[in-house]
Short mmCIF file of C-alpha atoms and ligand atoms in Angstrom, two decimals:
data_model
loop_
_atom_site.label_atom_id
_atom_site.label_comp_id
_atom_site.label_asym_id
_atom_site.label_seq_id
_atom_site.Cartn_x
_atom_site.Cartn_y
_atom_site.Cartn_z
CA UNK Y 1 70.48 120.29 116.06
CA UNK Y 2 70.94 119.78 112.69
CA UNK Y 3 73.34 122.32 111.62
CA UNK Y 4 72.49 124.80 108.28
CA UNK Y 5 73.92 122.16 105.16
CA UNK Y 6 77.16 123.72 104.27
CA UNK Y 7 77.07 127.72 102.41
CA UNK Y 8 73.93 127.88 103.68
CA UNK Y 9 71.91 125.69 100.95
CA UNK Y 10 71.07 122.25 100.63
CA UNK Y 11 71.33 121.66 96.64
CA UNK Y 12 69.28 119.46 94.80
CA UNK Y 13 69.13 119.33 91.18
CA UNK Y 14 65.85 118.11 89.38
CA UNK Y 15 65.89 114.95 87.23
CA UNK Y 16 65.44 114.62 83.02
CA UNK Y 17 62.48 114.16 82.18
CA UNK Y 18 62.84 110.72 79.92
CA UNK Y 19 60.79 111.75 77.15
CA UNK Y 20 61.52 111.81 73.49
CA UNK Y 21 61.31 114.89 72.42
CA UNK Y 22 63.99 115.08 75.83
CA UNK Y 23 66.51 112.27 74.82
CA UNK Y 24 66.57 113.83 71.41
CA UNK Y 25 67.71 117.33 72.51
CA UNK Y 26 70.39 115.32 74.96
CA UNK Y 27 71.59 113.72 72.37
CA UNK Y 28 71.95 116.91 69.99
CA UNK Y 29 73.65 118.88 73.07
CA UNK Y 30 77.77 118.72 72.96
CA UNK Y 31 78.72 115.51 74.37
CA UNK Y 32 81.75 113.86 77.26
CA UNK Y 33 82.18 110.69 78.34
CA UNK Y 34 82.39 110.54 82.26
CA UNK Y 35 83.84 108.56 84.78
CA UNK Y 36 81.75 106.14 86.73
CA UNK Y 37 83.50 108.39 90.05
CA UNK Y 38 82.42 111.83 88.02
CA UNK Y 39 78.41 109.97 87.42
CA UNK Y 40 79.13 109.15 91.70
CA UNK Y 41 80.21 113.29 92.29
CA UNK Y 42 77.27 114.37 90.35
CA UNK Y 43 74.79 112.03 92.71
CA UNK Y 44 76.72 113.65 95.13
CA UNK Y 45 75.92 117.14 94.30
CA UNK Y 46 71.92 116.72 93.24
CA UNK Y 47 71.15 115.60 96.59
CA UNK Y 48 73.22 117.72 98.30
CA UNK Y 49 75.65 116.22 99.70
CA UNK Y 50 78.06 118.46 98.53
CA UNK Y 51 76.24 121.92 99.10
CA UNK Y 52 77.16 124.67 98.18
CA UNK Y 53 78.63 123.19 95.04
CA UNK Y 54 76.14 123.67 92.07
CA UNK Y 55 78.74 121.62 90.05
CA UNK Y 56 81.81 121.98 88.46
CA UNK Y 57 84.61 124.41 89.53
CA UNK Y 58 85.41 127.26 88.75
CA UNK Y 59 88.65 128.86 87.19
CA UNK Y 60 88.05 131.33 90.76
CA UNK Y 61 87.41 128.69 92.73
CA UNK Y 62 89.82 125.97 91.74
CA UNK Y 63 92.40 128.44 92.25
CA UNK Y 64 91.47 129.07 95.80
CA UNK Y 65 90.70 125.46 97.03
CA UNK Y 66 94.28 125.37 95.93
CA UNK Y 67 96.06 127.88 97.67
CA UNK Y 68 93.78 128.58 100.71
CA UNK Y 69 91.22 125.63 101.29
CA UNK Y 70 88.20 127.89 100.74
CA UNK Y 71 85.88 128.89 97.91
CA UNK Y 72 86.21 131.96 96.18
CA UNK Y 73 83.23 133.49 98.75
CA UNK Y 74 85.59 131.51 101.73
CA UNK Y 75 83.19 128.65 102.28
CA UNK Y 76 85.13 126.21 103.12
CA UNK Y 77 85.84 123.38 101.06
CA UNK Y 78 89.71 121.56 100.41
CA UNK Y 79 89.55 119.56 97.03
CA UNK Y 80 88.98 120.42 94.04
CA UNK Y 81 85.86 119.02 91.87
CA UNK Y 82 86.70 119.27 87.37
CA UNK Y 83 84.87 117.98 85.19
CA UNK Y 84 87.90 116.82 82.93
CA UNK Y 85 87.45 117.05 78.91
CA UNK Y 86 89.58 116.15 75.87
CA UNK Y 87 92.30 118.33 75.62
CA UNK Y 88 90.38 119.38 71.90
CA UNK Y 89 86.93 119.68 73.34
CA UNK Y 90 85.57 122.66 72.01
CA UNK Y 91 82.44 124.74 73.87
CA UNK Y 92 81.04 128.53 74.08
CA UNK Y 93 78.88 130.47 75.88
CA UNK Y 94 75.46 129.47 76.49
CA UNK Y 95 75.86 125.59 75.38
CA UNK Y 96 74.48 122.75 76.89
CA UNK Y 97 76.71 119.83 77.77
CA UNK Y 98 75.05 116.58 78.11
CA UNK Y 99 77.41 113.86 80.61
CA UNK Y 100 77.82 110.41 78.94
CA UNK Y 101 78.22 107.73 81.37
CA UNK Y 102 81.21 105.63 80.19
CA UNK Y 103 80.27 102.03 80.95
CA UNK Y 104 76.98 101.78 79.16
CA UNK Y 105 76.43 105.43 77.28
CA UNK Y 106 73.49 106.41 79.22
CA UNK Y 107 73.09 110.33 79.46
CA UNK Y 108 73.39 110.80 83.32
CA UNK Y 109 73.59 114.97 83.53
CA UNK Y 110 73.72 118.08 81.53
CA UNK Y 111 76.07 120.52 81.93
CA UNK Y 112 75.49 124.61 81.11
CA UNK Y 113 79.34 125.54 80.11
CA UNK Y 114 80.32 128.34 81.81
CA UNK Y 115 84.16 128.57 80.83
CA UNK Y 116 87.11 125.77 80.68
CA UNK Y 117 90.60 126.62 81.71
CA UNK Y 118 93.71 123.85 81.96
CA UNK Y 119 95.00 122.33 85.32
CA UNK Y 120 98.83 122.24 86.18
CA UNK Y 121 98.72 118.14 87.69
CA UNK Y 122 101.99 119.04 89.40
CA UNK Y 123 100.45 121.97 91.32
CA UNK Y 124 96.72 120.00 91.90
CA UNK Y 125 99.28 117.17 93.32
CA UNK Y 126 101.41 118.67 95.75
CA UNK Y 127 98.95 121.17 96.92
CA UNK Y 128 96.01 118.39 97.20
CA UNK Y 129 97.85 115.65 98.50
CA UNK Y 130 101.80 117.34 99.86
CA UNK Y 131 102.96 114.91 97.58
CA UNK Y 132 104.20 114.59 93.31
CA UNK Y 133 104.65 110.48 94.12
CA UNK Y 134 103.39 108.38 91.36
CA UNK Y 135 103.13 105.92 93.61
CA UNK Y 136 99.79 107.63 95.45
CA UNK Y 137 97.13 106.65 94.24
CA UNK Y 138 95.45 110.75 94.28
CA UNK Y 139 98.40 111.91 92.30
CA UNK Y 140 98.30 109.12 89.93
CA UNK Y 141 94.88 108.93 89.27
CA UNK Y 142 94.98 113.12 88.50
CA UNK Y 143 98.75 112.14 86.51
CA UNK Y 144 96.12 109.86 84.27
CA UNK Y 145 93.72 112.59 83.73
CA UNK Y 146 93.52 115.53 81.18
CA UNK Y 147 95.08 118.80 82.03
CA UNK Y 148 91.64 120.33 80.48
CA UNK Y 149 88.90 120.74 82.40
CA UNK Y 150 85.29 122.65 81.93
CA UNK Y 151 83.35 124.67 84.42
CA UNK Y 152 79.28 124.54 84.79
CA UNK Y 153 76.40 124.28 86.84
CA UNK Y 154 74.32 120.74 86.57
CA UNK Y 155 70.89 121.70 85.59
CA UNK Y 156 69.42 118.20 85.04
CA UNK Y 157 70.08 114.91 86.39
CA UNK Y 158 68.97 111.09 85.11
CA UNK Y 159 67.57 109.09 87.43
CA UNK Y 160 69.39 107.55 89.43
CA UNK Y 161 70.27 104.71 91.74
CA UNK Y 162 73.59 103.90 91.09
CA UNK Y 163 73.65 100.41 92.56
CA UNK Y 164 70.39 98.71 93.06
CA UNK Y 165 71.59 96.22 95.83
CA UNK Y 166 72.64 99.92 98.07
CA UNK Y 167 69.36 101.68 97.27
CA UNK Y 168 67.78 100.72 100.78
CA UNK Y 169 70.44 101.88 102.77
CA UNK Y 170 71.53 104.95 100.94
CA UNK Y 171 70.03 108.02 102.34
CA UNK Y 172 69.78 111.40 100.72
CA UNK Y 173 70.49 114.57 103.22
CA UNK Y 174 67.59 115.42 103.19
CA UNK Y 175 66.02 112.02 104.11
CA UNK Y 176 68.69 111.82 107.28
CA UNK Y 177 68.19 115.53 108.83
CA UNK Y 178 63.67 114.60 108.77
CA UNK Y 179 64.82 110.64 110.53
CA UNK Y 180 67.78 112.21 112.66
CA UNK Y 181 64.54 114.92 114.09
CA UNK Y 182 61.75 112.54 113.84
CA UNK Y 183 64.22 110.68 116.30
CA UNK Y 184 64.79 113.90 118.38
CA UNK Y 185 68.12 113.83 118.25
CA UNK Y 186 70.29 117.58 119.01
CA UNK Y 187 74.07 115.88 118.93
CA UNK Y 188 74.70 113.43 116.11
CA UNK Y 189 78.44 111.62 115.27
CA UNK Y 190 79.50 110.21 111.95
CA UNK Y 191 81.71 107.91 111.59
CA UNK Y 192 83.56 107.41 108.11
CA UNK Y 193 85.21 104.12 106.69
CA UNK Y 194 85.66 102.19 104.64
CA UNK Y 195 86.07 99.19 106.30
CA UNK Y 196 84.60 95.93 108.50
CA UNK Y 197 84.48 96.70 112.43
CA UNK Y 198 87.17 95.51 114.46
CA UNK Y 199 86.27 96.65 118.93
CA UNK Y 200 88.70 99.62 118.03
CA UNK Y 201 86.19 100.58 115.76
CA UNK Y 202 83.32 100.32 118.20
CA UNK Y 203 85.51 101.68 120.52
CA UNK Y 204 85.91 105.64 118.68
CA UNK Y 205 81.80 105.07 118.09
CA UNK Y 206 81.01 104.16 121.68
CA UNK Y 207 83.13 106.77 123.01
CA UNK Y 208 81.87 109.38 121.31
CA UNK Y 209 78.35 107.72 121.33
CA UNK Y 210 78.42 108.21 125.26
CA UNK Y 211 77.94 111.94 125.30
CA UNK Y 212 75.57 112.34 122.12
CA UNK Y 213 71.97 111.01 121.05
CA UNK Y 214 73.30 109.58 117.95
CA UNK Y 215 75.50 108.15 115.81
CA UNK Y 216 75.26 108.01 112.45
CA UNK Y 217 77.30 105.35 110.47
CA UNK Y 218 78.66 106.12 107.13
CA UNK Y 219 80.73 103.27 105.11
CA UNK Y 220 81.98 105.08 101.66
CA UNK Y 221 81.26 102.48 99.48
CA UNK Y 222 83.05 102.69 95.95
CA UNK Y 223 86.25 101.26 94.22
CA UNK Y 224 88.62 100.27 96.25
CA UNK Y 225 91.82 99.03 96.97
CA UNK Y 226 93.16 95.49 96.09
CA UNK Y 227 93.02 94.00 99.88
CA UNK Y 228 90.40 95.78 101.03
CA UNK Y 229 86.64 95.04 102.58
CA UNK Y 230 84.38 94.37 99.57
CA UNK Y 231 81.00 96.87 99.88
CA UNK Y 232 79.11 94.14 100.97
CA UNK Y 233 81.19 92.63 103.66
CA UNK Y 234 81.33 96.14 105.23
CA UNK Y 235 77.43 96.79 104.84
CA UNK Y 236 76.97 93.32 106.45
CA UNK Y 237 79.82 93.48 109.17
CA UNK Y 238 77.73 96.98 110.16
CA UNK Y 239 74.53 95.02 110.59
CA UNK Y 240 75.78 92.18 112.55
CA UNK Y 241 77.24 94.32 114.63
CA UNK Y 242 74.38 97.67 115.07
CA UNK Y 243 72.18 94.71 115.80
CA UNK Y 244 74.18 92.99 118.39
CA UNK Y 245 76.05 95.61 120.55
CA UNK Y 246 74.25 99.18 120.11
CA UNK Y 247 71.32 100.45 122.01
CA UNK Y 248 68.48 100.30 119.65
CA UNK Y 249 67.20 103.45 118.32
CA UNK Y 250 71.37 105.18 118.49
CA UNK Y 251 72.52 104.70 115.51
CA UNK Y 252 71.51 104.64 111.70
CA UNK Y 253 73.48 103.09 108.96
CA UNK Y 254 73.30 104.22 105.47
CA UNK Y 255 76.21 104.31 102.79
CA UNK Y 256 77.75 106.65 100.73
CA UNK Y 257 79.35 106.06 97.50
CA UNK Y 258 81.88 108.04 96.69
CA UNK Y 259 85.57 107.17 95.60
CA UNK Y 260 88.28 107.80 98.79
CA UNK Y 261 91.33 110.00 97.57
CA UNK Y 262 93.78 109.22 99.80
CA UNK Y 263 94.21 113.19 100.10
CA UNK Y 264 94.84 112.92 104.10
CA UNK Y 265 93.98 116.10 106.43
CA UNK Y 266 92.44 117.63 103.36
CA UNK Y 267 90.25 114.69 103.12
CA UNK Y 268 89.24 114.98 106.38
CA UNK Y 269 87.59 117.79 106.22
CA UNK Y 270 85.37 117.15 103.08
CA UNK Y 271 84.47 114.13 105.05
CA UNK Y 272 83.30 116.55 107.93
CA UNK Y 273 81.45 118.70 105.06
CA UNK Y 274 80.21 115.62 103.88
CA UNK Y 275 78.24 114.96 107.31
CA UNK Y 276 77.55 118.05 108.23
CA UNK Y 277 75.16 118.08 104.83
CA UNK Y 278 73.32 115.48 105.89
CA UNK Y 279 73.19 117.31 109.36
CA UNK Y 280 75.44 116.23 111.90
CA UNK Y 281 76.94 117.90 114.36
CA UNK Y 282 79.88 115.89 114.88
CA UNK Y 283 82.81 114.22 113.69
CA UNK Y 284 85.03 111.60 114.71
CA UNK Y 285 88.64 111.64 113.38
CA UNK Y 286 91.13 109.25 114.10
CA UNK Y 287 94.52 108.53 113.07
CA UNK Y 288 95.92 108.87 109.77
CA UNK Y 289 92.36 109.61 108.44
CA UNK Y 290 92.21 109.27 104.82
CA UNK Y 291 96.04 108.43 104.63
CA UNK Y 292 97.71 106.27 102.41
CA UNK Y 293 101.48 104.76 103.18
CA UNK Y 294 103.27 107.13 104.96
CA UNK Y 295 102.25 110.25 103.43
CA UNK Y 296 101.01 112.27 105.74
CA UNK Y 297 101.08 112.70 109.57
CA UNK Y 298 99.41 109.99 111.68
CA UNK Y 299 98.01 112.61 113.57
CA UNK Y 300 97.52 115.59 110.10
CA UNK Y 301 94.10 115.10 109.86
CA UNK Y 302 93.71 116.29 113.37
CA UNK Y 303 95.83 119.58 112.75
CA UNK Y 304 94.10 120.63 109.93
CA UNK Y 305 90.76 121.85 112.02
CA UNK Y 306 92.84 124.23 113.79
CA UNK Y 307 92.11 126.01 109.95
CA UNK Y 308 88.58 126.40 110.18
CA UNK Y 309 86.98 127.42 112.94
CA UNK Y 310 84.43 128.16 110.94
CA UNK Y 311 83.31 124.97 109.78
CA UNK Y 312 80.03 124.30 111.65
CA UNK Y 313 80.82 120.84 112.59
CA UNK Y 314 82.72 119.55 115.36
CA UNK Y 315 85.37 117.13 115.02
CA UNK Y 316 86.40 114.64 117.62
CA UNK Y 317 89.79 113.71 117.81
CA UNK Y 318 90.54 109.77 118.17
CA UNK Y 319 93.88 108.31 119.31
CA UNK Y 320 94.31 104.76 118.24
CA UNK Y 321 92.79 102.03 120.79
CA UNK Y 322 94.27 98.83 121.16
CA UNK Y 323 93.46 96.13 124.11
CA UNK Y 324 95.42 96.08 127.06
CA UNK Y 325 96.71 93.21 129.08
CA UNK Y 326 97.01 94.77 132.30
CA UNK Y 327 94.04 97.82 131.83
CA UNK Y 328 91.83 94.62 131.52
CA UNK Y 329 90.08 96.51 128.15
CA UNK Y 330 90.65 98.59 125.64
CA UNK Y 331 92.45 101.79 125.94
CA UNK Y 332 94.17 104.28 124.24
CA UNK Y 333 97.44 106.57 124.87
CA UNK Y 334 95.66 108.79 126.99
CA UNK Y 335 93.97 106.42 129.16
CA UNK Y 336 96.39 103.32 129.83
CA UNK Y 337 100.73 104.45 131.19
CA UNK Y 338 101.53 100.63 129.92
CA UNK Y 339 104.00 99.69 127.67
CA UNK Y 340 102.97 97.97 124.30
CA UNK Y 341 104.13 94.67 125.64
CA UNK Y 342 101.18 94.86 127.28
CA UNK Y 343 98.99 95.99 124.19
CA UNK Y 344 97.11 93.88 120.83
CA UNK Y 345 96.90 96.29 118.55
CA UNK Y 346 94.18 96.10 115.73
CA UNK Y 347 95.57 96.08 112.56
CA UNK Y 348 94.03 95.17 109.79
CA UNK Y 349 96.63 94.04 107.55
CA UNK Y 350 96.68 90.93 110.40
CA UNK Y 351 92.71 90.92 110.35
CA UNK Y 352 93.22 90.32 106.73
CA UNK Y 353 95.77 87.31 106.89
CA UNK Y 354 93.02 85.64 109.69
CA UNK Y 355 90.64 85.93 107.18
CA UNK Y 356 92.28 85.07 104.21
CA UNK Y 357 93.69 81.67 106.03
CA UNK Y 358 89.88 81.28 107.57
CA UNK Y 359 90.91 82.09 111.01
CA UNK Y 360 88.63 83.82 113.47
CA UNK Y 361 90.17 86.50 114.88
CA UNK Y 362 90.09 86.24 118.61
CA UNK Y 363 87.21 88.25 119.89
CA UNK Y 364 89.49 91.25 121.71
CA UNK Y 365 90.18 91.60 118.04
CA UNK Y 366 86.73 91.72 116.66
CA UNK Y 367 83.08 90.59 117.48
CA UNK Y 368 82.59 86.33 117.31
CA UNK Y 369 78.57 87.67 115.06
CA UNK Y 370 80.96 90.13 113.31
CA UNK Y 371 83.94 87.63 111.79
CA UNK Y 372 81.48 84.94 111.88
CA UNK Y 373 79.26 87.07 108.50
CA UNK Y 374 83.34 87.76 106.73
CA UNK Y 375 84.33 84.37 107.52
CA UNK Y 376 80.45 83.04 105.29
CA UNK Y 377 81.72 85.26 102.70
CA UNK Y 378 84.17 83.11 100.05
CA UNK Y 379 85.08 86.43 98.86
CA UNK Y 380 85.79 89.46 101.79
CA UNK Y 381 88.18 90.93 99.45
CA UNK Y 382 88.92 92.84 96.65
CA UNK Y 383 91.60 91.04 94.40
ZN1 ZN W 1 97.13 99.92 130.07
#
């Protein structure tokens, strides 16, 4: 059975009707220009992906999340969700704020102002990312933001889609919950990814699937780092994998619009919470989940789950898979006793190099149908 939504209720926020009166009313409100990342977060809040949050965090919640990794009502929550505003922004009780899209000036949402406060960006960095090093992409981002934030619940949102190209593959928690029920799935494994699938990914998924009814493959689309696979490449690669290598009706493939924070263990918990809201009972957590560089221990994202016995979704922990000559197949440290010289590890960097030089990766590395899709794309990587 799908778990209850996180915090007990699936948040659904009404859409703004596009009448001339409404447009006028919105233009008379206080305004805050928001980044695409905030716009994506609003989309996720409005669909219940970030339940129980229905807006931007209060000071109380913020402090609790930093210090105890929980909201002030004790619900597990590990990364703050803040609305940054200019330092000179002023609002009072009862004010409504129209959030305006940076890209085209269109209204995205209306927030009822509750309070404003200032954050210490260094404290944020230290507690959320475990480092104050500006070379960390999440730290660099928070340092670039205003330290003044506003809390308030979102009253209404404009009509999405965020990205028409992927609309067909963007399911909401309401939709996935119905879908899982229709399929009769009870145990549903979530798989978070930001890569085109190599054999190691497939083995994690299939090992989990062997004990479940279905797998929810939920690639993250959105802003990427240089050298990452582009969104189109990830989705096409997964379509090729699923149609050729998975039994019918064992997979739901849907994308998540979301910007990676690279917060390692804390982010692994958020990944689990979002998938719980989609109705998954389990989530696969691999090596260095949501990590970057060498900021987190390879299995720190496994350890942190011990602190959340009340999370409401079960994590399945995976060691890294590799190809072993002696085992004559895919194995990992838990089942293979052979030395590293017998092993072929799946390296994203190695794969990227092969693709960039037009080389086809060996089939022990990546399914030929998957490589084919990527090789056919002229520009599969973010430049
Ligand atoms: Zn072996």
